[in-house]
Coordinates of C-alpha atoms in Angstrom, one line a residue:
M265 CA 41.1 59.5 -74.6
Y266 CA 43.7 58.0 -76.9
L267 CA 44.2 55.1 -74.4
A268 CA 40.5 54.4 -74.4
A269 CA 40.4 54.4 -78.2
A270 CA 43.5 52.0 -78.3
K271 CA 41.8 49.7 -75.8
C272 CA 38.6 49.6 -78.0
K273 CA 40.6 48.9 -81.1
S274 CA 42.5 46.1 -79.3
R275 CA 39.3 44.6 -78.1
R276 CA 37.7 44.9 -81.6
E277 CA 40.8 43.2 -83.1
K278 CA 40.4 40.4 -80.5
A279 CA 36.7 40.0 -81.3
D280 CA 37.6 39.8 -85.0
G281 CA 40.2 37.1 -84.1
I282 CA 37.6 35.1 -82.1
I283 CA 35.1 35.3 -85.0
K284 CA 37.7 34.3 -87.6
S285 CA 38.9 31.4 -85.5
N286 CA 35.4 30.1 -85.2
V287 CA 34.6 30.7 -88.9
I288 CA 37.6 28.5 -89.7
Q289 CA 36.4 25.9 -87.3
A290 CA 32.9 26.0 -88.9
V291 CA 34.3 25.7 -92.4
M292 CA 36.4 22.7 -91.4
M293 CA 33.4 21.2 -89.6
G294 CA 31.5 21.3 -92.8
L295 CA 33.9 18.7 -94.1
I296 CA 32.7 16.1 -91.6
P297 CA 31.3 13.3 -93.8
L298 CA 28.5 12.4 -91.4
P299 CA 25.2 14.2 -91.9
V300 CA 23.6 16.0 -88.9
L301 CA 26.8 15.7 -86.8
D302 CA 28.0 18.8 -88.6
V303 CA 25.0 20.8 -87.6
V304 CA 25.4 19.7 -84.0
A305 CA 29.1 20.7 -84.2
L306 CA 28.1 24.1 -85.7
T307 CA 25.8 24.8 -82.7
N308 CA 28.7 24.0 -80.3
I309 CA 31.1 26.2 -82.2
Q310 CA 28.6 29.1 -82.1
F311 CA 28.0 28.8 -78.4
K312 CA 31.7 28.6 -77.7
M313 CA 32.2 31.7 -79.8
M314 CA 29.5 33.5 -77.8
D315 CA 31.3 32.4 -74.5
D316 CA 34.5 33.9 -75.8
L317 CA 32.8 37.2 -76.9
V318 CA 30.9 37.8 -73.7
K319 CA 34.1 37.2 -71.7
L320 CA 36.0 39.6 -73.9
Y321 CA 33.4 42.3 -73.5
G322 CA 32.8 41.5 -69.8
I323 CA 29.1 40.8 -70.5
R324 CA 27.0 39.0 -67.9
Y325 CA 26.1 35.5 -69.3
T326 CA 23.7 33.7 -67.0
K327 CA 21.0 31.2 -67.9
I328 CA 18.7 34.1 -68.7
E329 CA 21.2 35.8 -71.0
R330 CA 21.9 32.4 -72.6
S331 CA 18.2 32.1 -73.5
I332 CA 18.5 35.4 -75.3
V333 CA 21.3 34.0 -77.4
K334 CA 19.4 30.8 -78.0
S335 CA 16.4 32.8 -79.1
F336 CA 18.5 34.6 -81.6
L337 CA 20.1 31.4 -82.9
L338 CA 16.7 29.7 -83.2
G339 CA 15.3 32.8 -84.9
M340 CA 18.0 32.3 -87.6
L341 CA 16.8 28.7 -88.0
P342 CA 15.2 29.3 -91.5
V343 CA 18.6 30.3 -92.7
A344 CA 20.3 27.5 -90.9
T345 CA 17.9 25.0 -92.5
V346 CA 19.9 25.4 -95.7
T347 CA 22.9 24.1 -93.8
G348 CA 20.9 21.1 -92.6
L349 CA 19.6 20.3 -96.1
S350 CA 23.1 20.5 -97.5
S351 CA 24.2 18.1 -94.7
V352 CA 21.6 15.6 -95.9
L353 CA 23.2 15.7 -99.4
K354 CA 26.2 14.0 -97.8
L355 CA 24.2 10.8 -97.7
M356 CA 24.4 10.6 -101.5
P357 CA 27.6 8.7 -102.6
G358 CA 30.1 10.6 -104.7
I359 CA 28.9 14.0 -106.0
G360 CA 26.3 14.4 -103.2
S361 CA 29.0 14.0 -100.5
F362 CA 31.3 16.5 -102.2
T363 CA 28.5 19.0 -102.9
G364 CA 27.1 18.6 -99.5
S365 CA 30.4 19.1 -97.8
A366 CA 31.3 22.2 -99.8
S367 CA 27.8 23.7 -99.3
V368 CA 27.8 23.0 -95.6
S369 CA 31.3 24.5 -95.2
V370 CA 30.4 27.8 -96.8
S371 CA 27.0 28.0 -95.1
A372 CA 28.4 27.2 -91.6
G373 CA 31.2 29.7 -92.0
G374 CA 28.8 32.4 -93.2
L375 CA 26.4 31.7 -90.3
T376 CA 29.2 31.8 -87.8
Y377 CA 30.6 35.0 -89.2
A378 CA 27.2 36.7 -89.2
T379 CA 26.4 35.6 -85.7
G380 CA 29.7 36.7 -84.3
R381 CA 29.6 40.1 -86.1
V382 CA 26.0 40.8 -84.8
F383 CA 27.0 40.3 -81.2
A384 CA 30.4 41.9 -81.5
H385 CA 28.8 45.0 -83.0
H386 CA 26.2 45.2 -80.3
F387 CA 28.8 44.8 -77.5
E388 CA 31.2 47.3 -79.2
G389 CA 28.4 49.9 -79.0
G390 CA 28.1 49.3 -75.2
G391 CA 25.1 46.9 -75.5
T392 CA 24.5 44.0 -73.2
L393 CA 22.3 40.9 -73.6
D394 CA 19.7 42.7 -71.5
D395 CA 19.2 45.4 -74.2
F396 CA 19.7 43.1 -77.2
N397 CA 17.1 43.9 -79.9
L398 CA 16.2 40.8 -81.9
E399 CA 14.6 42.6 -84.8
E400 CA 17.6 44.9 -85.3
A401 CA 19.9 41.9 -84.9
K402 CA 18.0 40.0 -87.6
R403 CA 18.4 42.9 -90.0
R404 CA 22.1 43.1 -89.3
F405 CA 22.5 39.3 -89.5
R406 CA 21.1 39.3 -93.1
Q407 CA 23.7 41.9 -94.1
E408 CA 26.5 40.2 -92.3
L409 CA 25.6 36.8 -93.8
R410 CA 26.3 38.0 -97.3
R411 CA 29.8 39.1 -96.2
G412 CA 30.2 35.9 -94.1
R413 CA 29.6 33.6 -97.1
E414 CA 32.3 35.5 -99.0
V415 CA 34.7 35.1 -96.2
A416 CA 33.9 31.4 -95.8
R417 CA 34.2 30.8 -99.6
E418 CA 37.6 32.5 -99.5
L419 CA 38.7 30.4 -96.6
S420 CA 37.4 27.1 -98.0
S421 CA 38.9 27.7 -101.4
R422 CA 42.4 27.9 -100.0
K423 CA 44.5 24.8 -100.5
Q424 CA 45.2 24.5 -96.8
L425 CA 43.0 26.1 -94.2
P426 CA 44.9 28.0 -91.5
S427 CA 44.7 26.5 -88.0
P428 CA 41.9 28.0 -85.8
A429 CA 44.7 29.4 -83.5
D430 CA 46.0 31.5 -86.5
G431 CA 42.8 33.7 -86.2
R432 CA 43.4 34.4 -82.5
T433 CA 44.9 37.7 -81.5
D434 CA 45.1 37.3 -77.8

């Protein structure tokens, strides 16, 4: 029993490391000065994070399961639109570029954190992508997004961001 609990804790810690690493990447990605490229990069970061999480939890991840993840990410599109709009601010010279980069960094980090926590929580409870409940996940996503923005703000306010490898625990 103790060994099983230790294994879960270790896996949970690894999931936290995966999420943190990807949040750091998302925050750094927000600093890309080119609009829209940052949103494309964010999508890639989130899919990479999902690849890492499903491997960690031993979850089947075929084309069908990928479509479930896509549905969730697309369902969060209204929230992600803020990131896209902030990205467009980068087109404005000077203050627009600075404001856009800062806003995109925090939004992208928050989105990545919330997405990772939603799936990690589901997998920790023994869930798979076959029994993933989109409505429940959306509720949890909104809760996690608040915390994710705080985490991203904290990370982006540091003088020097840690390297993504610093968040890894494996």
